[in-house]
Amino acid sequence: MVAGKTVCLRQLSRGNRALEVRFNRFLGHDKVTVDRIIESWSNSTGPAVEGRHVLAIQDTSEIHFNTTPQRRRGLGEIGKGNNHGVLLHPLLAVDADDGSCLGLLSGQIWTRAGRRTTSHDDRELSDKESQRWISTAVAARPLLTKAAAVTVLGDRESDIFALYASSAKQHFHVIARSMHDRKLADRSSLYEASDAMAAVDQRMIQLPARAARPARLAHLELRFGAIELARPQNKLLHHLPKSLPLAVVDVREINAETGIEPLHWRLLTSHEVTSIEDAWRIVQWYKQRWIIEQFFRILKTQEPQARRQSDRIRRSASQAGCDRRQGGRHHHPASAGPQWWSPAHSRGLRQRPNWRAHSPQPATRSREQATKEPTSAR
Ligand SMILES: [Mn+2]
């Protein structure tokens, strides 16, 4: 459906009635549930994490499907409410030491039923979309028992006190980019404290290209220090510890060219950061977040490699005498799974996928954690 860019089974089957019926039967089967499909993502990830320090990287992405006001096909609003589709929030395992991708761990897929009318602060965490950051990490716990260490890693959306508390409880480490200034246990503010820390090192770091930004070499200045983060003053959070000991690693770009918004990351982490090397290591790990953005991009745009592969499958299928236009009764063994699931089906669709690779304004931000902060260099 993502590759074919539609949830309409008839369109996905491209006029092939037998295919449409099979598709319908598959999805209508009692054993085919969203939970079971998500569970299957991680089949081979559990063994792969053994003995490693795993970066458990999570992020949310919007998957947009074309609908009409008359026919929403059960899809809720995404973006600023101008599009309809589903939200995908996966947790990806990456080896912290060598950056290799170990597979998916857990995740959530949902569509919004409507708009919220209660203000964000008055809702229990379980009633907020931001709960996904916590529950997705907790769901991966059984798969990570053999990992040497686990660091839950996310962008500014994951700057959630309850996530830091939950990670400590799970014996997970955490790295998150700060979204907003917070109170520290001594009543001072996080940003005041990090601004007051001495700049201890400088380094040039290559930043990969993003949607609205070319790749560039950034000249960064480093600060770090231990902090005691105070629990936010919200009666719904009273069950959490009064404060949490964390470290802040502050990297900010100096000498940025005019017209370029300087990068400024304030990374909050439970890892011990006592040396310059420790602090740069946190920055390096945070940079691995780029891998999940690549994952979304490949999923949504059917990168050339996937297309080439689908061409190969189609060619070998026709060589083997399987004519897909004739009812598709014969499946070539090279195509993984039923034909309608094969990437070959994305070919020939009239519209080019218009997914936006990691939308610059994820709906979850506008709904849950609306902020006036700039969206670049997340
Ligand atoms: Mn995000």
XYZ file of C-alpha atoms and ligand atoms in Angstrom:
379
model
C 0.000 0.000 0.000
C 2.825 2.380 0.786
C 4.670 1.476 -2.407
C 1.476 1.583 -4.461
C 0.440 4.804 -2.739
C -3.175 3.806 -2.269
C -5.313 1.903 0.236
C -7.795 0.943 -2.474
C -7.451 -2.799 -3.095
C -8.961 -2.510 -6.562
C -6.355 0.057 -7.563
C -3.583 -2.008 -6.012
C -4.756 -5.041 -7.956
C -4.794 -2.952 -11.137
C -7.886 -4.556 -12.568
C -6.850 -8.075 -11.628
C -9.952 -9.399 -9.915
C -8.305 -12.576 -8.595
C -5.587 -10.511 -7.004
C -8.130 -8.200 -5.431
C -9.980 -11.139 -3.926
C -6.785 -12.633 -2.528
C -5.752 -9.289 -1.099
C -9.153 -8.965 0.541
C -8.969 -12.453 2.012
C -5.484 -11.857 3.376
C -6.431 -8.622 5.118
C -9.770 -10.040 6.266
C -8.133 -13.076 7.884
C -8.496 -13.255 11.666
C -4.783 -13.787 12.147
C -3.772 -10.760 10.087
C -3.815 -7.902 12.558
C -1.812 -4.697 12.779
C -0.203 -5.996 15.978
C 0.837 -9.238 14.334
C 2.284 -7.437 11.295
C 4.283 -5.109 13.550
C 5.438 -8.110 15.594
C 6.777 -9.738 12.444
C 9.009 -6.726 11.747
C 11.322 -7.804 14.528
C 11.577 -11.554 13.777
C 15.289 -11.420 13.038
C 16.236 -8.386 15.112
C 16.224 -10.147 18.502
C 19.143 -12.474 17.652
C 21.031 -9.658 15.896
C 21.251 -7.410 18.952
C 22.973 -9.986 21.153
C 26.040 -8.638 22.938
C 25.853 -5.233 21.259
C 25.284 -1.710 22.438
C 22.058 -0.969 20.576
C 20.905 2.493 19.591
C 17.116 2.114 19.585
C 16.218 4.985 17.255
C 12.585 6.057 16.983
C 10.763 8.659 14.921
C 7.349 9.377 13.442
C 6.564 9.781 9.787
C 3.365 10.586 7.964
C 2.164 8.408 5.133
C -0.152 10.296 2.882
C -2.821 8.626 0.756
C -4.976 10.390 -1.791
C -8.605 10.572 -0.699
C -11.624 12.699 -1.480
C -13.988 14.414 0.993
C -16.635 11.872 -0.067
C -14.283 8.973 0.444
C -11.783 9.150 3.274
C -11.396 5.365 3.499
C -11.107 5.565 7.282
C -7.990 7.719 7.135
C -7.556 10.592 9.562
C -5.957 13.964 9.177
C -2.203 14.353 8.923
C 0.022 17.333 8.252
C -1.802 20.494 9.102
C -5.097 18.732 8.522
C -4.868 19.226 4.770
C -3.949 15.618 4.024
C -5.227 12.210 5.036
C -3.277 9.112 5.870
C -1.629 7.108 8.615
C 1.220 7.763 11.005
C 4.102 5.361 11.294
C 6.319 5.279 14.366
C 8.992 2.564 14.169
C 11.870 1.736 16.510
C 15.028 0.806 14.630
C 18.043 -1.012 16.090
C 21.475 0.262 15.089
C 24.841 -0.919 16.410
C 26.274 1.996 18.399
C 29.875 1.014 17.682
C 29.870 0.434 13.938
C 26.588 2.046 12.820
C 25.271 -1.140 11.201
C 21.506 -1.469 10.964
C 20.211 -4.499 12.900
C 16.514 -4.297 11.987
C 13.219 -3.052 13.379
C 12.267 -3.658 17.000
C 8.723 -2.385 17.473
C 6.433 0.386 16.387
C 2.982 1.820 16.039
C 0.735 2.615 13.115
C -2.349 4.711 13.648
C -4.739 7.120 12.078
C -6.358 10.032 13.869
C -10.025 9.734 14.691
C -10.518 13.482 14.913
C -9.150 16.612 16.466
C -8.501 16.950 20.165
C -10.444 19.551 22.055
C -8.852 19.121 25.516
C -5.611 21.026 25.960
C -2.402 19.022 25.820
C -1.357 19.603 29.440
C -4.687 18.441 30.846
C -4.530 15.020 29.277
C -2.995 11.909 30.798
C 0.091 10.779 28.928
C -1.741 7.610 27.883
C -4.228 9.865 26.127
C -1.580 11.655 24.090
C 0.183 10.666 20.911
C 3.448 11.377 22.744
C 2.813 8.192 24.740
C 4.067 6.329 21.657
C 7.660 7.294 22.464
C 7.417 5.462 25.765
C 5.268 2.480 24.833
C 7.265 1.729 21.671
C 10.492 1.523 23.669
C 8.859 -0.578 26.409
C 7.435 -2.964 23.779
C 10.970 -3.662 22.543
C 12.206 -4.668 25.996
C 11.794 -8.469 25.508
C 13.814 -8.333 22.277
C 16.648 -6.447 23.908
C 17.362 -8.687 26.890
C 20.566 -10.000 25.294
C 21.868 -6.609 24.187
C 24.952 -5.426 26.075
C 23.368 -1.974 26.457
C 20.447 -0.041 24.976
C 20.207 3.672 24.259
C 16.780 4.986 23.261
C 17.365 7.833 20.846
C 15.010 10.409 19.349
C 14.679 13.950 18.055
C 13.097 16.942 19.830
C 9.677 15.316 19.860
C 11.104 12.777 22.296
C 12.052 15.455 24.847
C 9.542 14.004 27.327
C 10.282 13.811 31.056
C 8.182 10.648 31.396
C 10.313 9.014 28.681
C 13.502 9.751 30.634
C 11.901 8.316 33.770
C 10.590 5.248 31.955
C 13.970 4.566 30.301
C 15.711 4.636 33.676
C 13.153 2.137 34.956
C 13.757 -0.160 31.961
C 17.547 0.123 32.416
C 17.751 1.815 29.036
C 19.952 4.798 28.413
C 18.453 7.727 26.590
C 19.583 10.474 24.214
C 17.075 13.130 23.152
C 17.429 16.545 21.650
C 15.958 19.219 23.877
C 12.761 20.774 22.560
C 12.191 23.405 25.209
C 13.849 24.950 28.193
C 13.168 23.125 31.451
C 13.540 23.765 35.137
C 16.423 22.130 36.950
C 16.214 20.856 40.512
C 17.936 24.018 41.811
C 15.215 26.139 40.096
C 17.628 27.448 37.475
C 16.906 26.712 33.812
C 18.483 24.125 31.552
C 19.384 26.661 28.858
C 20.880 29.103 31.358
C 22.933 26.260 32.789
C 24.213 25.008 29.427
C 24.949 28.548 28.194
C 27.049 29.051 31.324
C 29.128 25.931 30.649
C 32.580 26.582 29.244
C 33.212 25.802 25.563
C 35.809 23.032 25.826
C 36.424 21.901 22.257
C 35.744 22.557 18.589
C 35.345 20.162 15.707
C 34.310 20.144 12.045
C 31.386 17.770 11.425
C 29.856 16.745 8.107
C 26.070 17.208 8.131
C 24.097 15.163 5.612
C 21.663 16.899 3.255
C 18.067 17.309 4.340
C 14.962 18.217 2.375
C 15.568 21.963 2.498
C 19.274 21.979 3.226
C 22.328 20.804 1.286
C 25.054 18.799 3.005
C 27.659 20.982 4.679
C 30.677 20.949 6.918
C 29.748 22.570 10.222
C 32.194 24.096 12.653
C 30.899 23.101 16.090
C 31.700 24.249 19.582
C 31.198 21.819 22.471
C 29.923 22.267 26.025
C 28.833 19.609 28.461
C 27.967 19.080 32.085
C 25.843 17.171 34.566
C 22.358 18.461 35.375
C 19.470 17.465 37.619
C 16.280 17.793 35.602
C 13.210 18.707 37.671
C 9.879 16.955 37.122
C 7.510 19.290 35.251
C 4.836 20.839 37.449
C 1.848 18.867 36.310
C -0.348 16.913 38.697
C -0.531 14.052 36.205
C 3.213 13.437 36.600
C 3.299 13.127 40.390
C 4.035 9.398 40.251
C 7.409 10.105 38.570
C 10.683 10.897 40.406
C 11.000 14.515 41.554
C 14.146 14.923 39.479
C 16.437 12.898 37.237
C 20.224 13.076 36.970
C 21.189 13.589 33.326
C 23.966 15.189 31.320
C 23.601 17.884 28.704
C 25.853 17.971 25.649
C 25.544 21.315 23.889
C 26.923 21.669 20.356
C 26.458 24.886 18.452
C 27.709 25.933 15.071
C 30.046 28.895 14.962
C 31.065 30.846 11.853
C 28.000 29.623 9.925
C 27.686 31.210 6.501
C 25.152 33.988 6.186
C 21.725 32.682 5.255
C 22.373 29.357 7.005
C 20.603 28.787 10.280
C 23.336 27.681 12.680
C 22.919 24.205 14.122
C 22.318 24.098 17.857
C 21.729 20.789 19.565
C 21.235 20.464 23.290
C 21.348 16.736 23.805
C 20.036 15.300 27.037
C 21.426 11.939 28.014
C 21.580 9.475 30.861
C 25.064 8.382 29.756
C 27.879 9.517 31.951
C 29.655 12.399 30.242
C 32.840 13.324 32.057
C 35.287 13.967 29.220
C 35.411 15.716 25.863
C 35.590 12.289 24.191
C 32.429 11.154 26.025
C 30.623 14.259 24.849
C 31.588 13.878 21.176
C 30.521 10.228 21.368
C 27.007 11.367 22.341
C 26.989 13.681 19.300
C 28.149 10.840 17.041
C 25.393 8.575 18.332
C 22.785 11.276 17.853
C 23.961 11.679 14.263
C 22.959 8.036 13.644
C 19.370 9.262 13.787
C 19.906 10.027 10.106
C 19.510 6.276 9.442
C 15.812 6.310 10.382
C 15.230 9.282 8.106
C 16.826 7.286 5.286
C 14.542 4.381 6.165
C 11.459 6.598 5.736
C 12.795 8.034 2.503
C 13.379 4.609 0.968
C 10.000 3.342 2.169
C 8.158 6.255 0.611
C 9.968 7.004 -2.592
C 10.883 3.544 -3.852
C 14.494 4.487 -4.424
C 16.068 3.439 -7.746
C 17.600 0.314 -6.205
C 14.181 -0.990 -5.181
C 12.875 -0.227 -8.662
C 15.789 -2.030 -10.281
C 15.144 -5.003 -8.063
C 11.464 -5.002 -8.981
C 12.430 -4.832 -12.670
C 14.645 -7.870 -12.184
C 11.839 -9.772 -10.516
C 9.471 -8.883 -13.314
C 11.970 -9.884 -16.004
C 12.763 -13.218 -14.426
C 9.051 -13.805 -13.907
C 8.339 -13.292 -17.600
C 11.291 -15.511 -18.548
C 9.811 -18.219 -16.385
C 6.607 -17.928 -18.370
C 4.517 -16.289 -15.696
C 2.366 -13.682 -17.302
C 1.172 -11.405 -14.543
C -1.557 -9.987 -16.715
C -3.174 -13.412 -17.004
C -4.634 -13.671 -13.572
C -1.324 -14.051 -11.821
C -1.928 -17.656 -10.817
C 1.718 -18.581 -11.156
C 4.048 -16.849 -8.802
C 7.715 -16.702 -9.526
C 9.620 -17.883 -6.465
C 11.871 -14.825 -6.634
C 9.054 -12.517 -5.664
C 8.897 -12.405 -1.906
C 5.354 -13.102 -0.823
C 2.158 -12.654 -2.771
C 2.443 -10.638 -5.956
C 0.437 -7.711 -4.763
C 3.029 -7.189 -2.091
C 5.899 -7.098 -4.560
C 7.482 -3.735 -5.347
C 6.824 -4.517 -9.013
C 3.314 -3.324 -8.399
C 4.422 0.199 -7.805
C 5.615 0.373 -11.390
C 3.314 1.762 -13.958
C 1.124 3.624 -11.502
C 0.371 6.907 -13.075
C 1.237 9.129 -10.149
C 4.726 9.509 -8.838
C 4.782 9.029 -5.096
C 4.725 12.449 -3.522
C 5.699 11.449 -0.031
C 7.653 14.074 1.714
C 10.644 12.483 3.293
C 10.196 13.325 6.922
C 7.811 16.183 6.532
C 9.273 19.431 7.831
C 6.180 19.911 9.996
C 5.135 16.518 11.348
C 1.543 16.535 12.461
C 2.538 15.162 15.796
C 4.446 18.321 16.443
C 1.640 20.602 15.446
C -0.884 18.572 17.415
C 1.056 17.556 20.455
C 4.046 19.722 20.950
C 3.466 22.765 18.823
C 6.502 24.954 18.972
C 7.793 28.066 17.340
C 11.271 26.639 17.117
C 12.736 26.400 13.635
C 12.335 23.020 12.036
C 15.686 22.674 10.346
C 18.546 20.582 11.687
C 16.302 18.520 13.865
Mn 10.570 13.375 14.330
